[in-house]
Amino acid sequence: MENTKLETFSDRLHARAKEIWKRNHSHPFVQAIGNGTLPEKKFAYYLKQDYIYLMDYSKLFALGVIKAHNIETMAKFASILNETLQVEMDIHRHYASEFGISSKELEETEPTPTTLAYTGYMLNAAQHGTLADLLACLLPCAWDYYENRFAIKRTKWSSIGKQSLRRLDKVLFIS
């Protein structure tokens, strides 16, 4: 008897968005990280905006605790919230300091209109929607970081690109 893995709902969603992922992987910012041509100033700017983004993204996990229908799901959301606040954001702070960006500067960074629009949309959809709506807000971010990391690895990249990937790995906690 052949052991076959059942396709998950997440797998089906991912497959349906395949063309979007391809465009995402070919985005100039992602390509510049991959080939080592992203200027350090732009990467530092990204670190600041990503930190602000993570502050609001973390709130989605807190909302997950509230919207969860059982203790197990509540505990999973609480664990991810703690991991994001205590580990991932700490990695951001330490890594940003390598670029001369203090924790205070990160905390005081003003979100750009794009960051504000994206996080505002996610928080609004999560607050006013169902648990499924909240999960739909969380999933693209996790996929995006994961997918872009492997898209970058598949490109021809220089030692500078490898350094950029290590930077991205530190920030995204995908070592």
PDB file of N, CA and C in Angstrom, residues 62-77 131 134:
ATOM      1  N   ALA A  62      -2.243  37.508  19.563  1.00  0.00           N
ATOM      2  CA  ALA A  62      -3.052  37.790  20.751  1.00  0.00           C
ATOM      3  C   ALA A  62      -4.538  37.675  20.411  1.00  0.00           C
ATOM      4  N   LEU A  63      -4.912  38.185  19.255  1.00  0.00           N
ATOM      5  CA  LEU A  63      -6.308  38.048  18.818  1.00  0.00           C
ATOM      6  C   LEU A  63      -6.657  36.575  18.575  1.00  0.00           C
ATOM      7  N   GLY A  64      -5.687  35.796  18.149  1.00  0.00           N
ATOM      8  CA  GLY A  64      -5.903  34.360  17.968  1.00  0.00           C
ATOM      9  C   GLY A  64      -6.257  33.678  19.270  1.00  0.00           C
ATOM     10  N   VAL A  65      -5.615  34.096  20.351  1.00  0.00           N
ATOM     11  CA  VAL A  65      -5.942  33.550  21.675  1.00  0.00           C
ATOM     12  C   VAL A  65      -7.407  33.861  21.988  1.00  0.00           C
ATOM     13  N   ILE A  66      -7.820  35.066  21.722  1.00  0.00           N
ATOM     14  CA  ILE A  66      -9.205  35.491  22.016  1.00  0.00           C
ATOM     15  C   ILE A  66     -10.208  34.740  21.145  1.00  0.00           C
ATOM     16  N   LYS A  67      -9.899  34.544  19.889  1.00  0.00           N
ATOM     17  CA  LYS A  67     -10.839  33.932  18.951  1.00  0.00           C
ATOM     18  C   LYS A  67     -10.807  32.401  18.947  1.00  0.00           C
ATOM     19  N   ALA A  68      -9.807  31.825  19.597  1.00  0.00           N
ATOM     20  CA  ALA A  68      -9.670  30.366  19.609  1.00  0.00           C
ATOM     21  C   ALA A  68     -10.874  29.716  20.274  1.00  0.00           C
ATOM     22  N   HIS A  69     -11.192  28.504  19.804  1.00  0.00           N
ATOM     23  CA  HIS A  69     -12.365  27.778  20.301  1.00  0.00           C
ATOM     24  C   HIS A  69     -12.020  26.724  21.346  1.00  0.00           C
ATOM     25  N   ASN A  70     -10.728  26.534  21.602  1.00  0.00           N
ATOM     26  CA  ASN A  70     -10.341  25.555  22.614  1.00  0.00           C
ATOM     27  C   ASN A  70      -8.986  25.926  23.215  1.00  0.00           C
ATOM     28  N   ILE A  71      -8.678  25.285  24.325  1.00  0.00           N
ATOM     29  CA  ILE A  71      -7.453  25.583  25.064  1.00  0.00           C
ATOM     30  C   ILE A  71      -6.207  25.288  24.228  1.00  0.00           C
ATOM     31  N   GLU A  72      -6.213  24.187  23.489  1.00  0.00           N
ATOM     32  CA  GLU A  72      -5.049  23.808  22.682  1.00  0.00           C
ATOM     33  C   GLU A  72      -4.704  24.907  21.674  1.00  0.00           C
ATOM     34  N   THR A  73      -5.712  25.423  20.994  1.00  0.00           N
ATOM     35  CA  THR A  73      -5.484  26.479  20.013  1.00  0.00           C
ATOM     36  C   THR A  73      -5.058  27.765  20.708  1.00  0.00           C
ATOM     37  N   MET A  74      -5.657  28.061  21.844  1.00  0.00           N
ATOM     38  CA  MET A  74      -5.255  29.239  22.617  1.00  0.00           C
ATOM     39  C   MET A  74      -3.776  29.147  22.980  1.00  0.00           C
ATOM     40  N   ALA A  75      -3.370  27.965  23.440  1.00  0.00           N
ATOM     41  CA  ALA A  75      -1.979  27.768  23.856  1.00  0.00           C
ATOM     42  C   ALA A  75      -1.011  27.922  22.679  1.00  0.00           C
ATOM     43  N   LYS A  76      -1.410  27.428  21.503  1.00  0.00           N
ATOM     44  CA  LYS A  76      -0.542  27.572  20.323  1.00  0.00           C
ATOM     45  C   LYS A  76      -0.348  29.043  19.964  1.00  0.00           C
ATOM     46  N   PHE A  77      -1.442  29.791  19.944  1.00  0.00           N
ATOM     47  CA  PHE A  77      -1.336  31.217  19.635  1.00  0.00           C
ATOM     48  C   PHE A  77      -0.511  31.944  20.692  1.00  0.00           C
ATOM     49  N   LEU A 131     -11.977  33.462  13.106  1.00  0.00           N
ATOM     50  CA  LEU A 131     -10.654  32.886  13.295  1.00  0.00           C
ATOM     51  C   LEU A 131     -10.032  32.553  11.936  1.00  0.00           C
ATOM     52  N   LEU A 134      -8.554  35.644  10.522  1.00  0.00           N
ATOM     53  CA  LEU A 134      -7.307  35.944  11.199  1.00  0.00           C
ATOM     54  C   LEU A 134      -6.172  35.080  10.635  1.00  0.00           C
TER      55      LEU A 134
END
